[in-house]
mmCIF file of C-alpha atoms in Angstrom:
data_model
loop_
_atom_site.group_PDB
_atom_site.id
_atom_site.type_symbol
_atom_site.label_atom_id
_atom_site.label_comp_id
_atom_site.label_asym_id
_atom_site.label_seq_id
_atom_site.Cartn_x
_atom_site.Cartn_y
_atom_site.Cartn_z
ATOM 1 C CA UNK A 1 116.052 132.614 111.888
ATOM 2 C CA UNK A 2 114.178 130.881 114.503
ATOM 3 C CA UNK A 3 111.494 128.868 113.523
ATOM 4 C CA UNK A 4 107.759 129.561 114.563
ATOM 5 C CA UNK A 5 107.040 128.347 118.193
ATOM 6 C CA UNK A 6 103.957 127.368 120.005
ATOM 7 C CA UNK A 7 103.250 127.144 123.669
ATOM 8 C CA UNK A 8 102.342 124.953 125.454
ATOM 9 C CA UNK A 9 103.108 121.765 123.356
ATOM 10 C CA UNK A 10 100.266 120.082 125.321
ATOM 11 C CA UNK A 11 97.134 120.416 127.423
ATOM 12 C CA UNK A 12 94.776 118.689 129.085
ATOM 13 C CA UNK A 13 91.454 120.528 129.708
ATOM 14 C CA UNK A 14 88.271 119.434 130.977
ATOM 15 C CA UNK A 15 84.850 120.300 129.676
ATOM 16 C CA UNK A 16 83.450 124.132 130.371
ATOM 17 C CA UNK A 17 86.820 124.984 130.993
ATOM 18 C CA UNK A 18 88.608 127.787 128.823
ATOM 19 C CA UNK A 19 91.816 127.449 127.540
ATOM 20 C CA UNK A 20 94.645 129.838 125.691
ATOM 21 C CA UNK A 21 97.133 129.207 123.289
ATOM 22 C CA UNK A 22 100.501 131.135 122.300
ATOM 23 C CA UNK A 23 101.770 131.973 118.905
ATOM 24 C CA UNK A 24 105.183 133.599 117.882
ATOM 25 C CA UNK A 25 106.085 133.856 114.908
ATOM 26 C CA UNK A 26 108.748 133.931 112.218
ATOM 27 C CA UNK A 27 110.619 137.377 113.053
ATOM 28 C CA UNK A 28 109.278 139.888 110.589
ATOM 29 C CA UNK A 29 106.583 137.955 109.444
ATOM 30 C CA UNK A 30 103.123 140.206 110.012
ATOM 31 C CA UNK A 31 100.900 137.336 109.050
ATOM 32 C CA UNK A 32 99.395 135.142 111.727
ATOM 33 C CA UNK A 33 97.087 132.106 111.005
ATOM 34 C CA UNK A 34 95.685 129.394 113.053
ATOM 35 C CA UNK A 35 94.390 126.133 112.204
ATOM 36 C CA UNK A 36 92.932 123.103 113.662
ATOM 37 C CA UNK A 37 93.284 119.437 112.569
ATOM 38 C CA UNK A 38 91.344 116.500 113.921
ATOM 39 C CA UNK A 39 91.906 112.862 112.700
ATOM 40 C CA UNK A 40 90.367 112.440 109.078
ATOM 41 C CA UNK A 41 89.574 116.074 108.910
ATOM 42 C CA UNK A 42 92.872 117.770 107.913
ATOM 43 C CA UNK A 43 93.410 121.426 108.717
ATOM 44 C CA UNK A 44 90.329 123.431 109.044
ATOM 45 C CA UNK A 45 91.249 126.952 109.005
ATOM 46 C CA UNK A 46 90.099 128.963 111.754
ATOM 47 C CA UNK A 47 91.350 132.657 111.102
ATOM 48 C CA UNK A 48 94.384 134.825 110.438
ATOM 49 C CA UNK A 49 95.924 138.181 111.537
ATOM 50 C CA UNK A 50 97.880 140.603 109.729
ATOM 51 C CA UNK A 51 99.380 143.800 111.684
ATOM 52 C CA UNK A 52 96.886 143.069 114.309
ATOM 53 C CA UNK A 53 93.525 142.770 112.715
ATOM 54 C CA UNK A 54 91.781 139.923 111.612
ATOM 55 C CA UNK A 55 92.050 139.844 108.090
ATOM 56 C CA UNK A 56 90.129 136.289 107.859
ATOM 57 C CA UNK A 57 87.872 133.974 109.704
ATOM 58 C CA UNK A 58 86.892 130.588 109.110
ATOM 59 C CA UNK A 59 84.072 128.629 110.026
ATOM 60 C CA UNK A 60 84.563 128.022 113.581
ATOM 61 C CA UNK A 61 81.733 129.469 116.432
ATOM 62 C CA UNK A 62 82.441 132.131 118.605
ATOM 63 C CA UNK A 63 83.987 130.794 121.109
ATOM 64 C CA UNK A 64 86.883 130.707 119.387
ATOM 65 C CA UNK A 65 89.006 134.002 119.374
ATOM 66 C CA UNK A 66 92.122 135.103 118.666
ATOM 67 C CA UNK A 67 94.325 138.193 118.994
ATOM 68 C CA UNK A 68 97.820 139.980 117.973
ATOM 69 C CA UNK A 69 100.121 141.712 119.705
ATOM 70 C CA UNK A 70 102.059 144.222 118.237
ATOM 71 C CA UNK A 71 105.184 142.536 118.041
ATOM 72 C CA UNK A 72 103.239 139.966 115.939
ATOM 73 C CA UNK A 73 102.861 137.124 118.341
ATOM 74 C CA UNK A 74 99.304 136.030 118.727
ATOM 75 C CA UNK A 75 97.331 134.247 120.959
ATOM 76 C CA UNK A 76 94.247 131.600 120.811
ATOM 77 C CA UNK A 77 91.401 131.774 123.299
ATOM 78 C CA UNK A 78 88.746 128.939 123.180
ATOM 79 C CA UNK A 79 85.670 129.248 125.687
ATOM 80 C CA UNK A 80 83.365 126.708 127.396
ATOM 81 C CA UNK A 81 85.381 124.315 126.176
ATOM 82 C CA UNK A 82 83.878 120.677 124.396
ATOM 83 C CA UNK A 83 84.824 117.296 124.016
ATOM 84 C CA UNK A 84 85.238 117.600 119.951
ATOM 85 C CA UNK A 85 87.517 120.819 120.527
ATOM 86 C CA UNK A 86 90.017 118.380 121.191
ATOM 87 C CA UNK A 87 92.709 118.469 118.424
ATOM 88 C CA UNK A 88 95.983 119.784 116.977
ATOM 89 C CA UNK A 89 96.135 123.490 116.783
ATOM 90 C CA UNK A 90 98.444 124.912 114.493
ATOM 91 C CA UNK A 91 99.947 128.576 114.636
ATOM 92 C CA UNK A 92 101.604 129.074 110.747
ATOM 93 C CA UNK A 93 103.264 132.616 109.793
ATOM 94 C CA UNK A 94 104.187 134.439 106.739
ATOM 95 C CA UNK A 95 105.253 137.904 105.526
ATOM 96 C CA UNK A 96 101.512 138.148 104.748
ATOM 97 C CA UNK A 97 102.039 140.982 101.943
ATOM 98 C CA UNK A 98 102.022 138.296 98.934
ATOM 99 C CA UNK A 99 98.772 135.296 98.431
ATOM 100 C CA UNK A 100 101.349 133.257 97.259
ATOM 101 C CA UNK A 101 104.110 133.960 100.414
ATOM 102 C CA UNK A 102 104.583 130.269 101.824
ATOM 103 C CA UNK A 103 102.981 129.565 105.196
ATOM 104 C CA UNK A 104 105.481 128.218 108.059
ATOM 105 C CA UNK A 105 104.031 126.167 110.448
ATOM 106 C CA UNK A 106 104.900 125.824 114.227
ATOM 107 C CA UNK A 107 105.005 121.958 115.935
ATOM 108 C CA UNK A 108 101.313 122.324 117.360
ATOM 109 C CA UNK A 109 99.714 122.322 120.361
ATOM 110 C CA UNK A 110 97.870 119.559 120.909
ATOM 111 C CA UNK A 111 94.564 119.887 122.994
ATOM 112 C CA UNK A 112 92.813 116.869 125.209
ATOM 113 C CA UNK A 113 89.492 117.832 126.202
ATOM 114 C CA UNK A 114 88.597 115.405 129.046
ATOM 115 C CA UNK B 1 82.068 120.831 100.805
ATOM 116 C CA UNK B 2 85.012 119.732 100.277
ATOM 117 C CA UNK B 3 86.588 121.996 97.530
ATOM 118 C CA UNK B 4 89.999 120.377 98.126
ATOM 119 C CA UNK B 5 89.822 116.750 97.692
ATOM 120 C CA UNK B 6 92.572 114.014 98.808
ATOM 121 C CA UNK B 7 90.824 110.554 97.833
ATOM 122 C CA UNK B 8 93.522 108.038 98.900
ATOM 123 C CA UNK B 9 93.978 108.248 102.689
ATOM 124 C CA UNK B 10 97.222 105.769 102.319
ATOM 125 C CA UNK B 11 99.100 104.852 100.073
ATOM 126 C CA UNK B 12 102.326 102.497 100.619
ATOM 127 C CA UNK B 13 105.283 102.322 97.925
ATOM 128 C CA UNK B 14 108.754 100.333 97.979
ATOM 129 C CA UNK B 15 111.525 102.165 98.170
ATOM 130 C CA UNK B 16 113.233 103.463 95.082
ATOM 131 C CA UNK B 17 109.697 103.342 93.102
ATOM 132 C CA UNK B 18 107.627 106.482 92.342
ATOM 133 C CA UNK B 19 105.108 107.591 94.781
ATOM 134 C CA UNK B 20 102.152 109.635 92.936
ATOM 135 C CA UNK B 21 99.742 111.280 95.470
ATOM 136 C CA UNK B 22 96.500 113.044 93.886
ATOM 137 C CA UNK B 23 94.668 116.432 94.575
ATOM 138 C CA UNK B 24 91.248 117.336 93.116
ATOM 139 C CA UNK B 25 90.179 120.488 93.401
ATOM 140 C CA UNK B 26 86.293 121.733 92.746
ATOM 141 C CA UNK B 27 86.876 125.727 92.573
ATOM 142 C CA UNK B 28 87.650 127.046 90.075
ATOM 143 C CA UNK B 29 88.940 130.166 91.140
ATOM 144 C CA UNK B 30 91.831 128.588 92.832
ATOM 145 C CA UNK B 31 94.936 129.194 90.657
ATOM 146 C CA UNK B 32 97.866 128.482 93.101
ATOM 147 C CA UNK B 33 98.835 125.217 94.793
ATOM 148 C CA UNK B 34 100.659 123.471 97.395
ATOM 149 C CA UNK B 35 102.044 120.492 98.787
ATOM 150 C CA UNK B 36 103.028 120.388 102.415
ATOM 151 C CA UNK B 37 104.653 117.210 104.368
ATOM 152 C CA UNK B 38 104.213 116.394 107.585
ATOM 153 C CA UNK B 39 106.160 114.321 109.980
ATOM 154 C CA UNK B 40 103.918 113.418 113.296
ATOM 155 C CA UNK B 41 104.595 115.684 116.571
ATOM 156 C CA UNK B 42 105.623 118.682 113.911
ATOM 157 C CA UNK B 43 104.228 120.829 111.534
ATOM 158 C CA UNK B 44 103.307 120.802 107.872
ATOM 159 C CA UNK B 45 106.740 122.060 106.283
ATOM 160 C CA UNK B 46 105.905 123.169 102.964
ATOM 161 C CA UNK B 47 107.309 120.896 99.984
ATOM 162 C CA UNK B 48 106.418 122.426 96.309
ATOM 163 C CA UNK B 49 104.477 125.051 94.642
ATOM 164 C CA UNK B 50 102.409 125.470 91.569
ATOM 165 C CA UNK B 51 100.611 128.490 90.282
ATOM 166 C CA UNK B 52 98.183 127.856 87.512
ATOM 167 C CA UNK B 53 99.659 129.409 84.459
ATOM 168 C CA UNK B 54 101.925 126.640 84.713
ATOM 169 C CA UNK B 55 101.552 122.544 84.061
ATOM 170 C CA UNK B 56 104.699 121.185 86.296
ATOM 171 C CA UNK B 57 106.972 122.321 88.767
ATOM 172 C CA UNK B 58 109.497 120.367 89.763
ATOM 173 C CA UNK B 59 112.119 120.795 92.953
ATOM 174 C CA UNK B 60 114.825 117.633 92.643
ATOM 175 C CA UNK B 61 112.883 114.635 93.667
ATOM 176 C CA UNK B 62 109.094 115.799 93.606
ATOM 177 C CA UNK B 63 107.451 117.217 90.699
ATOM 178 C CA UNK B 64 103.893 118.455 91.005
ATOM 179 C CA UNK B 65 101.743 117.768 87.778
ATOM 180 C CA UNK B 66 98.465 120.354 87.153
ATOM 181 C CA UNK B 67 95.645 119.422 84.783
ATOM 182 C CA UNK B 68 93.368 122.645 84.969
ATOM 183 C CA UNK B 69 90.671 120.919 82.473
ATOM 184 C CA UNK B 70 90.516 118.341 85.100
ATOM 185 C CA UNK B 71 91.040 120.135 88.245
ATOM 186 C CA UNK B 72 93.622 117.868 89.306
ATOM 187 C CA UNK B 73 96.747 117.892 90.339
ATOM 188 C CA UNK B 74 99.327 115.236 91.261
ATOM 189 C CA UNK B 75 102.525 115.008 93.460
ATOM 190 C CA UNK B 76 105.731 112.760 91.818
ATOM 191 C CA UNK B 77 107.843 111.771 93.956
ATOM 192 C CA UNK B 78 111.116 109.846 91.975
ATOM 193 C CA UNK B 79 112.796 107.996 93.526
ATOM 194 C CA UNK B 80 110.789 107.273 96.980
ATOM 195 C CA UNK B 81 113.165 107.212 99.861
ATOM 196 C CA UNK B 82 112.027 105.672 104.131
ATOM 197 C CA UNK B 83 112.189 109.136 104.830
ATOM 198 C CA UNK B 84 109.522 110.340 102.531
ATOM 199 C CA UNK B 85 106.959 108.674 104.722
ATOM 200 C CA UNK B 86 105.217 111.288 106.207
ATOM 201 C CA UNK B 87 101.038 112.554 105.572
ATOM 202 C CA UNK B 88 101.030 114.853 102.444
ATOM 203 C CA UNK B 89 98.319 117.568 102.310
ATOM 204 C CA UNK B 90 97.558 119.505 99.292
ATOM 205 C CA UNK B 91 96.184 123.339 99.350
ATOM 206 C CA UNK B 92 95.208 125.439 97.204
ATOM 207 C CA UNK B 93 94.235 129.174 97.165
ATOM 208 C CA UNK B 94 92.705 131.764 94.900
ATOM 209 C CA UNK B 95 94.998 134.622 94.401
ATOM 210 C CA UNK B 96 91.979 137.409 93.698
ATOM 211 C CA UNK B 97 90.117 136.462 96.969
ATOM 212 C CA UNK B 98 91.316 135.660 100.594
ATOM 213 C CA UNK B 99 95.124 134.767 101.844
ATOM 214 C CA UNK B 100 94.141 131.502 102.722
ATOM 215 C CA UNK B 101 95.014 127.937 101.404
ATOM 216 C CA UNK B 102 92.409 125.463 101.360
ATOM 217 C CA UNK B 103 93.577 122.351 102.530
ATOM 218 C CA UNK B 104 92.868 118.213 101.964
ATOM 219 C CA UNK B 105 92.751 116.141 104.619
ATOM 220 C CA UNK B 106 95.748 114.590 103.810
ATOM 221 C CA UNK B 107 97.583 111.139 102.017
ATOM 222 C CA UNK B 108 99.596 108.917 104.559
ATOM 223 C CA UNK B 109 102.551 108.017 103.033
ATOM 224 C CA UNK B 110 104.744 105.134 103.769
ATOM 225 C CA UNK B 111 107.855 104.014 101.760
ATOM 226 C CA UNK B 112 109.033 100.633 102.167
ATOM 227 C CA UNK B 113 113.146 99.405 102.324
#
C-alpha cells in the first residue's frame, strides 16, 4: 500500500497571504488528522476528519480550516497568514473506526512564513 | 498544560548500551500509549504500544514500561544501535473520550559508535 502523501513538501508564504495544503491518505483509511509542530513544541493537534466531517478540533483559531473529500483525501486551508504559522504540518491517517487504530503519518509539509 | 510530559529534550547513549526515554502523563483518563520515532524530513512512524491494563510491552529491541500509580511511562531500548537516533515522542489517548493522541514534545536521541 502506498504510504500517506502530502503536497507540496514546501512553501514559502509571506504574511496576509493564504495558503492550502493537500492530504491523501492511506487507501481505505476514513480517518484524517492534521497536526502542526514547531521547534520545542511537538505536535499540537489541530483537527481530524472521519467520512467527511470533523469529528475533532484542537485549539487552533479560525483561520485554520480543513476539509474532506469523499474519496478521503483532505485538504488544509490557513488564512491571513502569520509569522508564527510557520512550521511542519503533518497529515496522519487511520481506519478511524478503533481509538486505539495506529496513526500513519505523511513526510510533512513544511511552511516558511516570510 | 501540558498533560503529556517529555522532560529530557536530549539524551545521548553509546552504542550497544540501553537508551531509557521517559513519559509523564497528568490525566488520568488516558489509558493507551504510544511511542512514535522520527527521522528529520519524515514523519513520526509509530514504534510501540501500550494500553493500560497492561505494565510492559515489548516489540524485539524496545520495551515500553507503564507505572499507572506514577503516571509514567518509559521507553527501553536494548541494545542502542546509530540508527536509533532519531526524536522520540510519546502520546497518549483516552479510549472513552476523543480519537486523538496527546503528544510530548519530544526526546532527541543520539546513539554513539
Amino acid at each position: 500500500k502506498a504510504g500517506v502523501t502530502q503536497t507540496p513538501r514546501y512553501l514559502i508564504k509571506t504574511r496576509g497571504q493564504q495558503v492550502t495544503l493537500s492530504c491523501s491518505p492511506i487507501s481505505g483509511h476514513r480517518s484524517v488528522s492534521w497536526y502542526q509542530q514547531t521547534p520545542g513544541q511537538g505536535l499540537q493537534f489541530l483537527f481530524e476528519y472521519f467520512s467527511e466531517t470533523q469529528r475533532n478540533k484542537g485549539n487552533f483559531p479560525g483561520r485554520f480550516s480543513g476539509r474532506q473529500f469523499s474519496n478521503s483525501r483532505s485538504e488544509m486551508n490557513v488564512s491571513t497568514l502569520e509569522l508564527g504559522d510557520s512550521a511542519l504540518y503533518l497529515c496522519a491517517s487511520s481506519p478511524g473506526s478503533e481509538i486505539t487504530d495506529t496513526q500513519y503519518f505523511g513526510p510533512g509539509t513544511r511552511l516558511t512564513v516570510l | 498544560d501540558q498533560q503529556v510530559k517529555q522532560n529530557s529534550p536530549s539524551l545521548s547513549v553509546q552504542e550497544g548500551r540501553i537508551s531509557i526515554l521517559n513519559c509523564d502523563y497528568t490525566n488520568s483518563m488516558f489509558d493507551y500509549f504510544l511511542w512514535y520515532k522520527k527521522y528529520p524530513a519524515e514523519g513520526p512512524t509509530f514504534l510501540i504500544s501500550i494500553s493500560s491494563i497492561k505494565d510492559k510491552n515489548e516489540d524485539g529491541r524496545f520495551t515500553v514500561f507503564l507505572n499507572k500509580s506514577a503516571k509514567h511511562l518509559s521507553l527501553h531500548i536494548v541494545p542502542s544501535q546509530p540508527g536509533d537516533s532519531a526524536v522520540y515522542f510519546c502520546a497518549a489517548s483516552a479510549t472513552g473520550g476523543s480519537y486523538i493522541p496527546t503528544f510530548g514534545r519530544g526526546t532527541s536521541l543520539i546513539v554513539h559508535p
